[in-house]
N, C-alpha and C. Protein backbone atom coordinates (compact mmCIF):
# COMPACT_ATOMS: atom_id res chain seq x y z
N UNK A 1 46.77 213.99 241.63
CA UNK A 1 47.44 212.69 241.65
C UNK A 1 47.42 212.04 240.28
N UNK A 2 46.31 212.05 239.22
CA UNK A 2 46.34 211.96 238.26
C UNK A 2 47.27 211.99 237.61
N UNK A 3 47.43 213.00 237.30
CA UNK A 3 48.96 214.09 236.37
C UNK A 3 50.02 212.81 236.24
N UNK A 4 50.43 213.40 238.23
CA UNK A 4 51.26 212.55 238.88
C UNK A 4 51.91 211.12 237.94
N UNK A 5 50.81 210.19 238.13
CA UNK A 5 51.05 208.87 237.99
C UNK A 5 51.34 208.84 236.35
N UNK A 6 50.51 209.73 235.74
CA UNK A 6 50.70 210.09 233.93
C UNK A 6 52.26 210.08 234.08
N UNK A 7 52.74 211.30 234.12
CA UNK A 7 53.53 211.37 234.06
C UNK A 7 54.76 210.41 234.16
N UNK A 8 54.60 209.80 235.67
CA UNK A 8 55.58 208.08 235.71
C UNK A 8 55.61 207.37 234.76
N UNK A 9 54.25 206.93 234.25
CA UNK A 9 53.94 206.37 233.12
C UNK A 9 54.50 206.63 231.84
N UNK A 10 54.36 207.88 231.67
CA UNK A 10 54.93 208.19 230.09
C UNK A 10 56.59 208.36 230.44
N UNK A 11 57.09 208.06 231.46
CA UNK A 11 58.37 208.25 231.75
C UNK A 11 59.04 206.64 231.43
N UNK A 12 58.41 205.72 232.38
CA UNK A 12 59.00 204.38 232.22
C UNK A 12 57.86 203.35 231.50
N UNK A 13 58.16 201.94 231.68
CA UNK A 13 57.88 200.84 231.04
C UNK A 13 56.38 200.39 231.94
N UNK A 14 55.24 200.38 231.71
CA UNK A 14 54.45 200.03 232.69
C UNK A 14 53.51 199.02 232.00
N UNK A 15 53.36 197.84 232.76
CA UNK A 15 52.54 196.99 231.84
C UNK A 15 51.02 197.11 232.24
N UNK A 16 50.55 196.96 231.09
CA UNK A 16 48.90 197.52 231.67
C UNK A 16 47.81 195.82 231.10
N UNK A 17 47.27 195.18 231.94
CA UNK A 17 46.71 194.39 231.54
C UNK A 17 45.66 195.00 230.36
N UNK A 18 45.17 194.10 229.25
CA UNK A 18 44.63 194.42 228.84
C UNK A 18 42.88 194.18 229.22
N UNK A 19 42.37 193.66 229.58
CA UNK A 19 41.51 193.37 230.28
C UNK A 19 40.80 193.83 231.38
N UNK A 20 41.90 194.84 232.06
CA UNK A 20 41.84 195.75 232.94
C UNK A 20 41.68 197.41 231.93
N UNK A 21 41.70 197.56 231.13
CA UNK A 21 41.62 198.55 230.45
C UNK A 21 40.55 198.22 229.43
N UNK A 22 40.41 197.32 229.09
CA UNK A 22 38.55 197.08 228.07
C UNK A 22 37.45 197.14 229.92
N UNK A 23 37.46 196.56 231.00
CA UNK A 23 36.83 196.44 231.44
C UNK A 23 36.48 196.73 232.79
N UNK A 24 37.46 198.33 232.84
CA UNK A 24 37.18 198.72 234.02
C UNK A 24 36.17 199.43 234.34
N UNK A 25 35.32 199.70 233.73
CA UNK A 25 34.04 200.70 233.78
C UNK A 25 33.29 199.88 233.76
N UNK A 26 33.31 198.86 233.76
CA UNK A 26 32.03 197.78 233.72
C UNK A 26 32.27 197.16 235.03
N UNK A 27 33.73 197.36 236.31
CA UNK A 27 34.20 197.41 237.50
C UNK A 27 33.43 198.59 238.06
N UNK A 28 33.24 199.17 237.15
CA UNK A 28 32.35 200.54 237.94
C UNK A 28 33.45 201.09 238.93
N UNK A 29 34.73 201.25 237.88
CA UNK A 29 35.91 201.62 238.27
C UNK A 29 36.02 202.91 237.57
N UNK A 30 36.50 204.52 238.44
CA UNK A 30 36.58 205.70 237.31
C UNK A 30 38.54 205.74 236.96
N UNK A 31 38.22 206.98 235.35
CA UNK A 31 39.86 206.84 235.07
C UNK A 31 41.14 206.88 236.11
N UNK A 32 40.76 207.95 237.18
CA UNK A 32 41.97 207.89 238.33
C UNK A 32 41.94 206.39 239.09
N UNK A 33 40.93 205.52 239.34
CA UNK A 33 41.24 204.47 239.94
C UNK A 33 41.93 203.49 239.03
N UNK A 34 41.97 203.50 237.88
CA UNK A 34 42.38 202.79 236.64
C UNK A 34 43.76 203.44 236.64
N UNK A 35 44.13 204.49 236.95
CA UNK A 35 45.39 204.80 236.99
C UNK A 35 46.05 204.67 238.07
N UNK A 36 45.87 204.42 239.80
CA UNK A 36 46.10 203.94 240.41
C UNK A 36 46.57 202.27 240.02
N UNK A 37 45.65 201.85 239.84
CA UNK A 37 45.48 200.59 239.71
C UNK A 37 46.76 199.96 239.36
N UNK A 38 47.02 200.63 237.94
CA UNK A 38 47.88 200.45 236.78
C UNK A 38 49.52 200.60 237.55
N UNK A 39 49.43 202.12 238.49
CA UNK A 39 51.04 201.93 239.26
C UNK A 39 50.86 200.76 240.65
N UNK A 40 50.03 200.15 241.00
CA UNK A 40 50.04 199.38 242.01
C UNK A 40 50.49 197.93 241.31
N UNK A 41 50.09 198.01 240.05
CA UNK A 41 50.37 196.33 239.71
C UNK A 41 51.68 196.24 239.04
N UNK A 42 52.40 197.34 238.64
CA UNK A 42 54.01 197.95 238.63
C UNK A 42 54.90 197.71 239.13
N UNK A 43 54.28 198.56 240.97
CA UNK A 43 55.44 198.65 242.00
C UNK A 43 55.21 198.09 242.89
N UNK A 44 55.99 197.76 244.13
CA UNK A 44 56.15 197.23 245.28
C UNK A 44 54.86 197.22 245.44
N UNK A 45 54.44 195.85 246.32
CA UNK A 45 53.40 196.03 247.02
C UNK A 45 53.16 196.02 248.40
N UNK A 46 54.01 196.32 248.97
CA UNK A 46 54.58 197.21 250.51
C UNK A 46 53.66 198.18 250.38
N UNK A 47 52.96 198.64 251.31
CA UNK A 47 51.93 199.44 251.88
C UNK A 47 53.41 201.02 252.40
N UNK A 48 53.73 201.69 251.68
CA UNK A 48 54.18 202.53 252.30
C UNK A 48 53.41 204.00 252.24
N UNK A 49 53.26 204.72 252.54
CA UNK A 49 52.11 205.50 252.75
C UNK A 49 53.20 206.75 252.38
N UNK A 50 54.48 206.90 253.05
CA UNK A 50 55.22 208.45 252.69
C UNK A 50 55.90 208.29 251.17
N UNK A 51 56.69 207.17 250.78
CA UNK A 51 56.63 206.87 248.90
C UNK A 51 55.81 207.46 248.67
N UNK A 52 54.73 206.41 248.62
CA UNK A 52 53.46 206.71 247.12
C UNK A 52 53.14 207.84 247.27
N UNK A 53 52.95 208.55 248.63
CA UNK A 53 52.49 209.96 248.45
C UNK A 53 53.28 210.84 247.87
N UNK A 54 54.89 210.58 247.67
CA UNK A 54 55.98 211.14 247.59
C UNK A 54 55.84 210.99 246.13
N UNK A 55 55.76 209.75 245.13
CA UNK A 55 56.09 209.59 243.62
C UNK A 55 54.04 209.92 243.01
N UNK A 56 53.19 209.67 244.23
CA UNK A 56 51.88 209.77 243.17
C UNK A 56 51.74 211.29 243.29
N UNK A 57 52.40 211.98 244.16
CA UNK A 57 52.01 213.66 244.12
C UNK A 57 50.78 213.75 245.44
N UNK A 58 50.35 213.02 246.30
CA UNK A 58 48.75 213.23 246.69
C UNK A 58 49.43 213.22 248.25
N UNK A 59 48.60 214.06 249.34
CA UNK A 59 48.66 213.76 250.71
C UNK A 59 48.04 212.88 250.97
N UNK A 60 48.31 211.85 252.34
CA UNK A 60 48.20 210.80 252.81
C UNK A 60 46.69 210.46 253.22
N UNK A 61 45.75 211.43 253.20
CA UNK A 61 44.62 211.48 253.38
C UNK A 61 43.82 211.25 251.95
N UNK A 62 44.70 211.70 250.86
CA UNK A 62 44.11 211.52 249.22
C UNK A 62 43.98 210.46 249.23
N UNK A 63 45.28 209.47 249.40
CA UNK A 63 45.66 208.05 249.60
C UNK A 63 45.14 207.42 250.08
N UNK A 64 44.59 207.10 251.14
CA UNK A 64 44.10 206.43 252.09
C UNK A 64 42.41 206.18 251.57
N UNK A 65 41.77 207.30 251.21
CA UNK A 65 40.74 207.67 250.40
C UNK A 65 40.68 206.93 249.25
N UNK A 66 41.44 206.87 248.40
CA UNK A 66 41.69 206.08 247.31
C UNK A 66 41.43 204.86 247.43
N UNK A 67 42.54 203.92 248.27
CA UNK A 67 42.60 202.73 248.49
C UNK A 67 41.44 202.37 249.39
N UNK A 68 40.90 202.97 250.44
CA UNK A 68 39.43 202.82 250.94
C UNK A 68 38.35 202.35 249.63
N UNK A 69 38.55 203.88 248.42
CA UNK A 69 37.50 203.30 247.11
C UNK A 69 37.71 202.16 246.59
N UNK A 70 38.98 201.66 246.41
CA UNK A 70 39.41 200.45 245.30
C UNK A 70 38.81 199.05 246.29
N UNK A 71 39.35 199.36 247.80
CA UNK A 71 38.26 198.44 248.72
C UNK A 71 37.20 198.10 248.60
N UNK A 72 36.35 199.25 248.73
CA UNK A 72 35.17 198.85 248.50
C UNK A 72 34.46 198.38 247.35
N UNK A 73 35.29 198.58 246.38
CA UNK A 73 34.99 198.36 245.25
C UNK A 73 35.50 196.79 245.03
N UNK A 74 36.11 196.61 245.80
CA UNK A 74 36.18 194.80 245.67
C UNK A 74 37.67 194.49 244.89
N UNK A 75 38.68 195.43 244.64
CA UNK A 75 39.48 195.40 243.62
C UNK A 75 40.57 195.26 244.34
N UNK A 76 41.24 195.75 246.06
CA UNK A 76 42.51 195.95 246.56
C UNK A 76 41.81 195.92 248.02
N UNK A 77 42.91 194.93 248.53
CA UNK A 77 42.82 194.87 249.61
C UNK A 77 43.73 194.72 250.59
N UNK A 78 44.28 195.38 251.95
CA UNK A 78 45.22 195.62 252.62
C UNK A 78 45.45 194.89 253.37
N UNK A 79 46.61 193.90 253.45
CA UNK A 79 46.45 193.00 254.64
C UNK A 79 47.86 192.85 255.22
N UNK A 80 48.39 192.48 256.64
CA UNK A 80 49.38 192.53 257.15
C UNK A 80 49.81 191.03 256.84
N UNK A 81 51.28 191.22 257.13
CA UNK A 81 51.83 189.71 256.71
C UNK A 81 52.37 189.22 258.10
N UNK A 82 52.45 187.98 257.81
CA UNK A 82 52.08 186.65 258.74
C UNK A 82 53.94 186.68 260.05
N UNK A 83 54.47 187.31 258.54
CA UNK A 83 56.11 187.15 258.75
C UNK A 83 56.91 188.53 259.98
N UNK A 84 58.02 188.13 260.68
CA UNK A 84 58.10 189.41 260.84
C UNK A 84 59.62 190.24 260.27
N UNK A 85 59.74 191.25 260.50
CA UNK A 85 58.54 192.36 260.87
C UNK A 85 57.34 192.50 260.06
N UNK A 86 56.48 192.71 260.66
CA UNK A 86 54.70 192.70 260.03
C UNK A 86 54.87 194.23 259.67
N UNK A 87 54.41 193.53 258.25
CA UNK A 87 54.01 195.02 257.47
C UNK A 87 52.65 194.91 256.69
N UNK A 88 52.23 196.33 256.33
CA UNK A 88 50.93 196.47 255.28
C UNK A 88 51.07 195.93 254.02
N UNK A 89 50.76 195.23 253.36
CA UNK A 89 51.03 194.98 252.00
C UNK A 89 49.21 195.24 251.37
N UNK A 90 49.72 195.47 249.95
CA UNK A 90 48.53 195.76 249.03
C UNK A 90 48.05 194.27 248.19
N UNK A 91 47.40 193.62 248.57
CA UNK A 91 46.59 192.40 247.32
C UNK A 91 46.53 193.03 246.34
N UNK A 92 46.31 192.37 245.20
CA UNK A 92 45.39 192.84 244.20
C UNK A 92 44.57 191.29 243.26
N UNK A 93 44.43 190.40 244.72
CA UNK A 93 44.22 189.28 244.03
C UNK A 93 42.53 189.23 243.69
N UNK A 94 41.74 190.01 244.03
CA UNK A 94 40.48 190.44 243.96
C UNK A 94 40.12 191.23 242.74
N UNK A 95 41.03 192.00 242.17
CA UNK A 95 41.47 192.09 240.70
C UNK A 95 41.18 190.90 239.96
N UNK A 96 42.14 190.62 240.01
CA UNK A 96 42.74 189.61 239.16
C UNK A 96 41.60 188.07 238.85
N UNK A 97 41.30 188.34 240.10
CA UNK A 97 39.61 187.05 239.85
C UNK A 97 38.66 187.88 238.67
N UNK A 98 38.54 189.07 238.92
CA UNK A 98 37.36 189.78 238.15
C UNK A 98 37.75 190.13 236.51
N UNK A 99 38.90 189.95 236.93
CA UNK A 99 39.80 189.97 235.27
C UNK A 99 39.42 188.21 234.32
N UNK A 100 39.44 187.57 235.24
CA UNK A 100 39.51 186.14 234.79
C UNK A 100 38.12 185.49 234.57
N UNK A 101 37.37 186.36 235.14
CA UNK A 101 35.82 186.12 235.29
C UNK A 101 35.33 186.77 234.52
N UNK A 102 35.87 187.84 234.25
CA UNK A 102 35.37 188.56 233.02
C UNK A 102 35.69 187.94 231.23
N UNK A 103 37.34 187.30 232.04
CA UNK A 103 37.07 186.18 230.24
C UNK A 103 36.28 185.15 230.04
N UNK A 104 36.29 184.63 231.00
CA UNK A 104 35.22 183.65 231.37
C UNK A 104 33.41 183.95 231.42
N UNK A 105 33.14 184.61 230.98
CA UNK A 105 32.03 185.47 230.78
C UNK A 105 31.92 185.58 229.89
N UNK A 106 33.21 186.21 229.05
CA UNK A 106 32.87 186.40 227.20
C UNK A 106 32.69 185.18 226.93
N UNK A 107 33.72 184.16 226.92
CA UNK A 107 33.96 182.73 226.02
C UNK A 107 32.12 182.80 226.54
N UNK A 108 31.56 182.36 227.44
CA UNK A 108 30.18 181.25 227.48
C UNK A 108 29.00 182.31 226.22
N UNK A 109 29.37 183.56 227.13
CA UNK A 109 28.47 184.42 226.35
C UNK A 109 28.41 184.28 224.76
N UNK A 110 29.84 183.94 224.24
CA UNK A 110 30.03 184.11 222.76
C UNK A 110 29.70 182.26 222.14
N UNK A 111 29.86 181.21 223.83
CA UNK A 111 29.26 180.14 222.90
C UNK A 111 27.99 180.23 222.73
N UNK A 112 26.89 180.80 224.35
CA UNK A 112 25.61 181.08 223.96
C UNK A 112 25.09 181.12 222.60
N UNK A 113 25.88 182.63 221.98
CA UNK A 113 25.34 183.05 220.94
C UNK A 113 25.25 182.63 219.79
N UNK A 114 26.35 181.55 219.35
CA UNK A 114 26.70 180.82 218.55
C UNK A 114 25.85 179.61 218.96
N UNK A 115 25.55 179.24 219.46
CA UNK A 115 24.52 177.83 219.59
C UNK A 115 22.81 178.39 219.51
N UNK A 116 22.47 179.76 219.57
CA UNK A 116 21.15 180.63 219.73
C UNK A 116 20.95 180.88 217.75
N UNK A 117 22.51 181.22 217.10
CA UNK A 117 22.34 181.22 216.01
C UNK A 117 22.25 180.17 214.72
N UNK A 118 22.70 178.95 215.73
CA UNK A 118 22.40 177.82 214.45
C UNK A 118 20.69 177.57 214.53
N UNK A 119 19.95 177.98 215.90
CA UNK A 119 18.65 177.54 216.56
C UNK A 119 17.70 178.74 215.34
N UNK A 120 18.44 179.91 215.66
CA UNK A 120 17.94 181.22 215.04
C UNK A 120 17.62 180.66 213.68
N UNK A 121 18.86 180.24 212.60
CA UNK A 121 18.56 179.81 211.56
C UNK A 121 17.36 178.91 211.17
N UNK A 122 17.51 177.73 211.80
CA UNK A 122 16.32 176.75 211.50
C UNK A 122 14.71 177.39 211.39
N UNK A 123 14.62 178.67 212.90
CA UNK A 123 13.26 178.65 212.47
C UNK A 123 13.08 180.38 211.58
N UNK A 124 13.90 180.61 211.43
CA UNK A 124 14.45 181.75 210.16
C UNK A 124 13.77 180.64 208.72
N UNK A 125 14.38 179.74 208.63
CA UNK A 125 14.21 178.59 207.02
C UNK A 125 13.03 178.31 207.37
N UNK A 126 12.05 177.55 208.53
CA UNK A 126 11.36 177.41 208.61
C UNK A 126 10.25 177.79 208.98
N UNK A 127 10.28 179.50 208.89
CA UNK A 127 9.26 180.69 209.32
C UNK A 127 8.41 180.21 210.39
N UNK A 128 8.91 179.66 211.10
CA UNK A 128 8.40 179.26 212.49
C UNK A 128 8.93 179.21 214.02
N UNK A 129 8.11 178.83 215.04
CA UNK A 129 9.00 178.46 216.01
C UNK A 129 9.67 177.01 216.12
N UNK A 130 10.40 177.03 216.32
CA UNK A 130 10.98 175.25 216.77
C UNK A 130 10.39 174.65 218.05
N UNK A 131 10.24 174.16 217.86
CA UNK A 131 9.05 172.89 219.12
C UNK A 131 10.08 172.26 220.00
N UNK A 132 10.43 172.05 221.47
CA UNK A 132 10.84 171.45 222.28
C UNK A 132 11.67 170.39 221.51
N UNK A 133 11.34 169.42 221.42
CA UNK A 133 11.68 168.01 220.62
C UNK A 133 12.70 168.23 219.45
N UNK A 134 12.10 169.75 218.47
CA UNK A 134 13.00 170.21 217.58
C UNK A 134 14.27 170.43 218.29
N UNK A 135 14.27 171.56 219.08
CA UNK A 135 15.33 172.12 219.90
C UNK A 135 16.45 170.86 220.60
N UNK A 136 16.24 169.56 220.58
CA UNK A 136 16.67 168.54 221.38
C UNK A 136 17.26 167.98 220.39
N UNK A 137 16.51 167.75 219.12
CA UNK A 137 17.39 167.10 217.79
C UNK A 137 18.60 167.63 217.31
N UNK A 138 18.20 169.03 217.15
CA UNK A 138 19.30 170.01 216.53
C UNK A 138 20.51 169.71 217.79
N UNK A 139 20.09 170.04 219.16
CA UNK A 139 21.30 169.91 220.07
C UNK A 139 22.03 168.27 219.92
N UNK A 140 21.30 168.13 219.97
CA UNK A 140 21.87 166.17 219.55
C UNK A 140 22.65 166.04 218.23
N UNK A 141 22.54 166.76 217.04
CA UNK A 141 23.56 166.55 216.40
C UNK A 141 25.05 167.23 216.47
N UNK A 142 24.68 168.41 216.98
CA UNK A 142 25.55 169.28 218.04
C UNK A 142 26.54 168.47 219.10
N UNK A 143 26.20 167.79 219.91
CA UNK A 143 26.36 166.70 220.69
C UNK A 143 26.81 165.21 220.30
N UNK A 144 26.78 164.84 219.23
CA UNK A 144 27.12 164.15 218.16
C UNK A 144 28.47 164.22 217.66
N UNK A 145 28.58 165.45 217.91
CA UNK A 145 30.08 165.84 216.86
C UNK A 145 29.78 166.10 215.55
N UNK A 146 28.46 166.44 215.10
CA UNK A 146 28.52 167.54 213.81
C UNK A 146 28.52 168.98 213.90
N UNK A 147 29.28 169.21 213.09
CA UNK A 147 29.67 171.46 213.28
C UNK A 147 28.66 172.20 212.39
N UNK A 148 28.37 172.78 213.35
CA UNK A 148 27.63 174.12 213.43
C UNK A 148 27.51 174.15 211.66
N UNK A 149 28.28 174.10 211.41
CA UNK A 149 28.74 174.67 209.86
C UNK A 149 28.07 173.23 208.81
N UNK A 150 28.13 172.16 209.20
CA UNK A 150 27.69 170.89 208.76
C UNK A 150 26.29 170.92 208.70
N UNK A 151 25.70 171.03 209.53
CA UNK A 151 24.47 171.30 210.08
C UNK A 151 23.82 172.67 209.40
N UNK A 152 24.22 173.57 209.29
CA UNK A 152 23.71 174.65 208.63
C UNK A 152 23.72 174.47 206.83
N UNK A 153 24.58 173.89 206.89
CA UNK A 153 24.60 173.41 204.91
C UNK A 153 23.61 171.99 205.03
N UNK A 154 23.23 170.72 205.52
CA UNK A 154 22.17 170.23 205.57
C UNK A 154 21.03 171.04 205.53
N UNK A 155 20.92 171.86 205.97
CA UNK A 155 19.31 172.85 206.22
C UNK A 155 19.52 173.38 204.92
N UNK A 156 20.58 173.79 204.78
CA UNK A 156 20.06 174.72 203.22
C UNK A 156 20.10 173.96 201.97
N UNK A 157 20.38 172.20 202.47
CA UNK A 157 20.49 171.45 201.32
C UNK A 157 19.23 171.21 201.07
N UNK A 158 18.15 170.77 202.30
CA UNK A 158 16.88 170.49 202.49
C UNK A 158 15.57 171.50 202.03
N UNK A 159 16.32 172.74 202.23
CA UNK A 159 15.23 173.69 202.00
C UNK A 159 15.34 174.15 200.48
N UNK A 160 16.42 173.46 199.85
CA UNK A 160 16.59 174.03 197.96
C UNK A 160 16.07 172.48 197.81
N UNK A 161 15.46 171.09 198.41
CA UNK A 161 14.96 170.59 197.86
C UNK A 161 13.38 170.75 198.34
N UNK A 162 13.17 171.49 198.81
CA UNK A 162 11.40 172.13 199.27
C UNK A 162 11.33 171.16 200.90
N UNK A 163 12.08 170.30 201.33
CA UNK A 163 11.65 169.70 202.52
C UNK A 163 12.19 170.68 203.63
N UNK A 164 11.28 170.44 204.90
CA UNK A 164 11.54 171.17 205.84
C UNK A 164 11.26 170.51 207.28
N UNK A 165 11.62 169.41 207.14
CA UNK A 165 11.47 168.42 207.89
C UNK A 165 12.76 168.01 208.80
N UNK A 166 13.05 167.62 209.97
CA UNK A 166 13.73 167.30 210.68
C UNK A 166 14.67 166.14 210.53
N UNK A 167 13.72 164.94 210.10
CA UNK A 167 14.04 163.92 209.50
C UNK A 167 14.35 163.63 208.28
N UNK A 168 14.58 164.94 207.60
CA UNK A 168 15.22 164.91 206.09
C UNK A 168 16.36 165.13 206.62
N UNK A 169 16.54 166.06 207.20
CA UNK A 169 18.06 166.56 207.40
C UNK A 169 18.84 165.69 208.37
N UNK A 170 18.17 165.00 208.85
CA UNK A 170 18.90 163.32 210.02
C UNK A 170 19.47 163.22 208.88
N UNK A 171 18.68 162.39 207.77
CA UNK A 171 19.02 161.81 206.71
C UNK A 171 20.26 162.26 206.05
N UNK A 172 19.94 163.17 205.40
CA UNK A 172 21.73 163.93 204.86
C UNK A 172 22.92 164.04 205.47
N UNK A 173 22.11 164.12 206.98
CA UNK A 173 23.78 164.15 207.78
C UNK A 173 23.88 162.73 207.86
N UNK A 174 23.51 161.21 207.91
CA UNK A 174 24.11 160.36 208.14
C UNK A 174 24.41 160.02 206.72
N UNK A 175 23.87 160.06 205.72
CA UNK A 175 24.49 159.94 204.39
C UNK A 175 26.21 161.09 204.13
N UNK A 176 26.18 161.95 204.83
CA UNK A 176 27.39 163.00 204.65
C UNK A 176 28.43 162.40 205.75
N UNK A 177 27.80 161.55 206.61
CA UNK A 177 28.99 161.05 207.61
C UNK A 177 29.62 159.73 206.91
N UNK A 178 28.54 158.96 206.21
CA UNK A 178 29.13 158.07 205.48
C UNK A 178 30.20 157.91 204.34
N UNK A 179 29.70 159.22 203.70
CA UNK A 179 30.62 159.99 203.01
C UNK A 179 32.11 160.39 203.45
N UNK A 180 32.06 160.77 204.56
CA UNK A 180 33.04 161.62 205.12
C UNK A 180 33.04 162.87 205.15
N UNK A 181 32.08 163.33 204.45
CA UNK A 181 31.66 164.61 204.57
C UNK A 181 31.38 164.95 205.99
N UNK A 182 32.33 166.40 206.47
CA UNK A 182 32.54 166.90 207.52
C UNK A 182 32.64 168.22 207.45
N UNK A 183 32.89 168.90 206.71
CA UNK A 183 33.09 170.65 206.52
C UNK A 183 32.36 171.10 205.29
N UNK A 184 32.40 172.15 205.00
CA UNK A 184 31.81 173.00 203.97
C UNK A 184 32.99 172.47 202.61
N UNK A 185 34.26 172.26 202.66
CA UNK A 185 35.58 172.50 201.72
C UNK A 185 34.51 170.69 201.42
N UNK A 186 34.34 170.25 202.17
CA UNK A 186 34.25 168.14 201.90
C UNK A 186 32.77 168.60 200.62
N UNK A 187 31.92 169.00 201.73
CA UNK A 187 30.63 169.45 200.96
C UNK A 187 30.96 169.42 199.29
N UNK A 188 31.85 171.23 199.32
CA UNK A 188 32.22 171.64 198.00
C UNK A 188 32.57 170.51 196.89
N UNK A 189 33.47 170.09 197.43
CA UNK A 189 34.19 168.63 196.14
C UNK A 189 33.21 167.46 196.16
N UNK A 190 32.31 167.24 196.97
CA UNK A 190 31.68 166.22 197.07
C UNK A 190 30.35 166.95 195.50
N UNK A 191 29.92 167.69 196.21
CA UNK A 191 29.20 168.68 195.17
C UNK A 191 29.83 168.46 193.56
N UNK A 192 31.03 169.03 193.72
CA UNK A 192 32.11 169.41 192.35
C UNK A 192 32.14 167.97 191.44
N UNK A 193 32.42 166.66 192.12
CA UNK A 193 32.51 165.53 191.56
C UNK A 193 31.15 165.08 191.14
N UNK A 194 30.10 165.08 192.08
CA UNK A 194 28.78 164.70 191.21
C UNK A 194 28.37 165.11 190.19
N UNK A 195 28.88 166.75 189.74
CA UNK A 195 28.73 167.34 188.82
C UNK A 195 29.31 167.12 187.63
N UNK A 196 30.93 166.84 187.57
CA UNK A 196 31.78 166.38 186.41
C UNK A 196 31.38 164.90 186.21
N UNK A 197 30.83 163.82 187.19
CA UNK A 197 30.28 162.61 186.71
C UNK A 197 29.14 162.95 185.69
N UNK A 198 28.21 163.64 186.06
CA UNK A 198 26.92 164.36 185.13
C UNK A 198 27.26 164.13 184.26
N UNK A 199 28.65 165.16 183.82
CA UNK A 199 29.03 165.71 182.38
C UNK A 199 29.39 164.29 181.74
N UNK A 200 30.28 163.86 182.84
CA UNK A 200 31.35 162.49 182.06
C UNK A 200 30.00 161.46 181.41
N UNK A 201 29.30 161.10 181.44
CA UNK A 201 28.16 160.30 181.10
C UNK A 201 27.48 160.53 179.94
N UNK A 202 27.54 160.34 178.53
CA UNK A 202 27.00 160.62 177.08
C UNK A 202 26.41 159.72 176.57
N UNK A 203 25.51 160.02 175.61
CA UNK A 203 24.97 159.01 175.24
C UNK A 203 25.36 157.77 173.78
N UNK A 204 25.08 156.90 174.23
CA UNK A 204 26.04 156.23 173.30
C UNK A 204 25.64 155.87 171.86
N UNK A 205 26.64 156.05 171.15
CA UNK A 205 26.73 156.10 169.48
C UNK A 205 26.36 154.70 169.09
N UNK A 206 25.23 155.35 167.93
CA UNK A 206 24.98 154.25 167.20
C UNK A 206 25.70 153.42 165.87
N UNK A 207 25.92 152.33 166.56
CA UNK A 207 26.75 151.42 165.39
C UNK A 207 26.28 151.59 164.07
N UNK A 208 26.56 151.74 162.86
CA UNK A 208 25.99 152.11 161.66
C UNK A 208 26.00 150.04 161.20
N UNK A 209 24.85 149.61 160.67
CA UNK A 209 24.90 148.21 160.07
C UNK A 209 25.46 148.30 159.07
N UNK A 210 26.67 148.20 158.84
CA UNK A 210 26.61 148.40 157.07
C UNK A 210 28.04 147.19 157.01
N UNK A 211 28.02 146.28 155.50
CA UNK A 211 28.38 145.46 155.20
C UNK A 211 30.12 146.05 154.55
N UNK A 212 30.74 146.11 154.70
CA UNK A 212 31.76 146.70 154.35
C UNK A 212 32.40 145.58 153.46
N UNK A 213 32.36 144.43 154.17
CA UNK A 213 33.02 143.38 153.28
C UNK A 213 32.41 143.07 151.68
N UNK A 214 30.64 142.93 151.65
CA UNK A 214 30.41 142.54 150.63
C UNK A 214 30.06 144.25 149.97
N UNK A 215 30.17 144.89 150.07
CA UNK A 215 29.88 146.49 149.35
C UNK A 215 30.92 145.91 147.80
N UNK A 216 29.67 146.10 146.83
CA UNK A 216 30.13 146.10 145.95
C UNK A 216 30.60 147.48 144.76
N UNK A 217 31.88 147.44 144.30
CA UNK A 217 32.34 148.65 143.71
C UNK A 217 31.63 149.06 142.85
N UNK A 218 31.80 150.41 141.97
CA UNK A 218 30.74 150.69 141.04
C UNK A 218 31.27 151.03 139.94
């Protein structure tokens, strides 16, 4: 049946979710059910049993077997309709949750990790663990509306001046909000201008006393 459905496939237009193909083995779904799968979300979803056996290549007992696995597996499910004449039709709305749950899984997983790595950093700078209370500050500026990225350049502003204190880095961020400082690019020019003021600042020339009017010729 395999072959079979290949073959359809490399013949016509078949849309293949992508999501369903990064994450069917983690469905604890094998390649022939993934290829099933793929002509069910294609074609009709009329339950006809002499077709599919007719275009997938398989006897009706292969079939039946099949769609029993994708059952149990939580992925397709057979149900008669309400209308008449009552026929078998194929769901695949049990799919389609596990598809959506599965993006929904990455996004939290990938904010997890990103909120574990601004935490990671602090006690990375501060060769320590972070203390309860720590962990509540950092989320509070988080919570605040300062970025990840704001917050990580305070720490490394604090730790090139030797402090490693919590309440240094309050400090910089409400001095950087006053500022307007908000991103790394604000940081940069904020940086860039203190520096050319440095330069712009010389020290000032001494007036020479000298009598120009009464200078007498020689």
């Amino acid at each position: 049946m395999t072959e079979k459905v290949l073959a359809i496939i490399e013949k016509g237009d078949y849309r293949i979710p992508f999501q369903l193909f990064k994450n069917y083995k983690n469905f604890e779904l094998t390649d022939k059910d993934l290829i099933f799968l793929i002509y069910l979300i294609n074609e009709d979803k009329t339950f006809d049993p002499k077709k599919m056996c007719s275009i997938l290549g398989c006897s009706q007992i292969e079939l039946l077997e099949e769609i029993d696995t994708l059952s149990s597996k939580g992925v397709l499910e057979l149900k008669l309709t309400d209308t008449q004449p009552r026929e078998e039709i194929i769901l695949l709305d049990s799919l389609y949750k596990k598809l959506v749950t599965s993006v929904v899984s990455l996004d939290s997983t990938s904010n997890e990790e990103e909120k574990k790595t601004i935490y990671d950093m602090f006690e990375q700078e501060f060769s320590r663990t972070l203390s309860p209370i720590e962990y509540e500050l950092i989320g509070g500026w988080l919570e605040a509306g300062y970025s990840e990225e704001i917050v990580s350049l305070a720490l490394k502003e604090a730790v090139y001046n030797g402090a490693t204190r919590l309440t240094y880095i309050d400090k910089i961020l409400y001095e950087w909000k006053k500022k307007g400082i908000q991103t790394k690019e604000d940081y940069e020019k904020d940086k860039m201008r203190f520096q050319n003021n440095k330069r712009e600042i010389k020290p000032k020339k001494e007036l020479l006393d000298y009598d120009w009017l009464n200078e007498k010729c020689g």
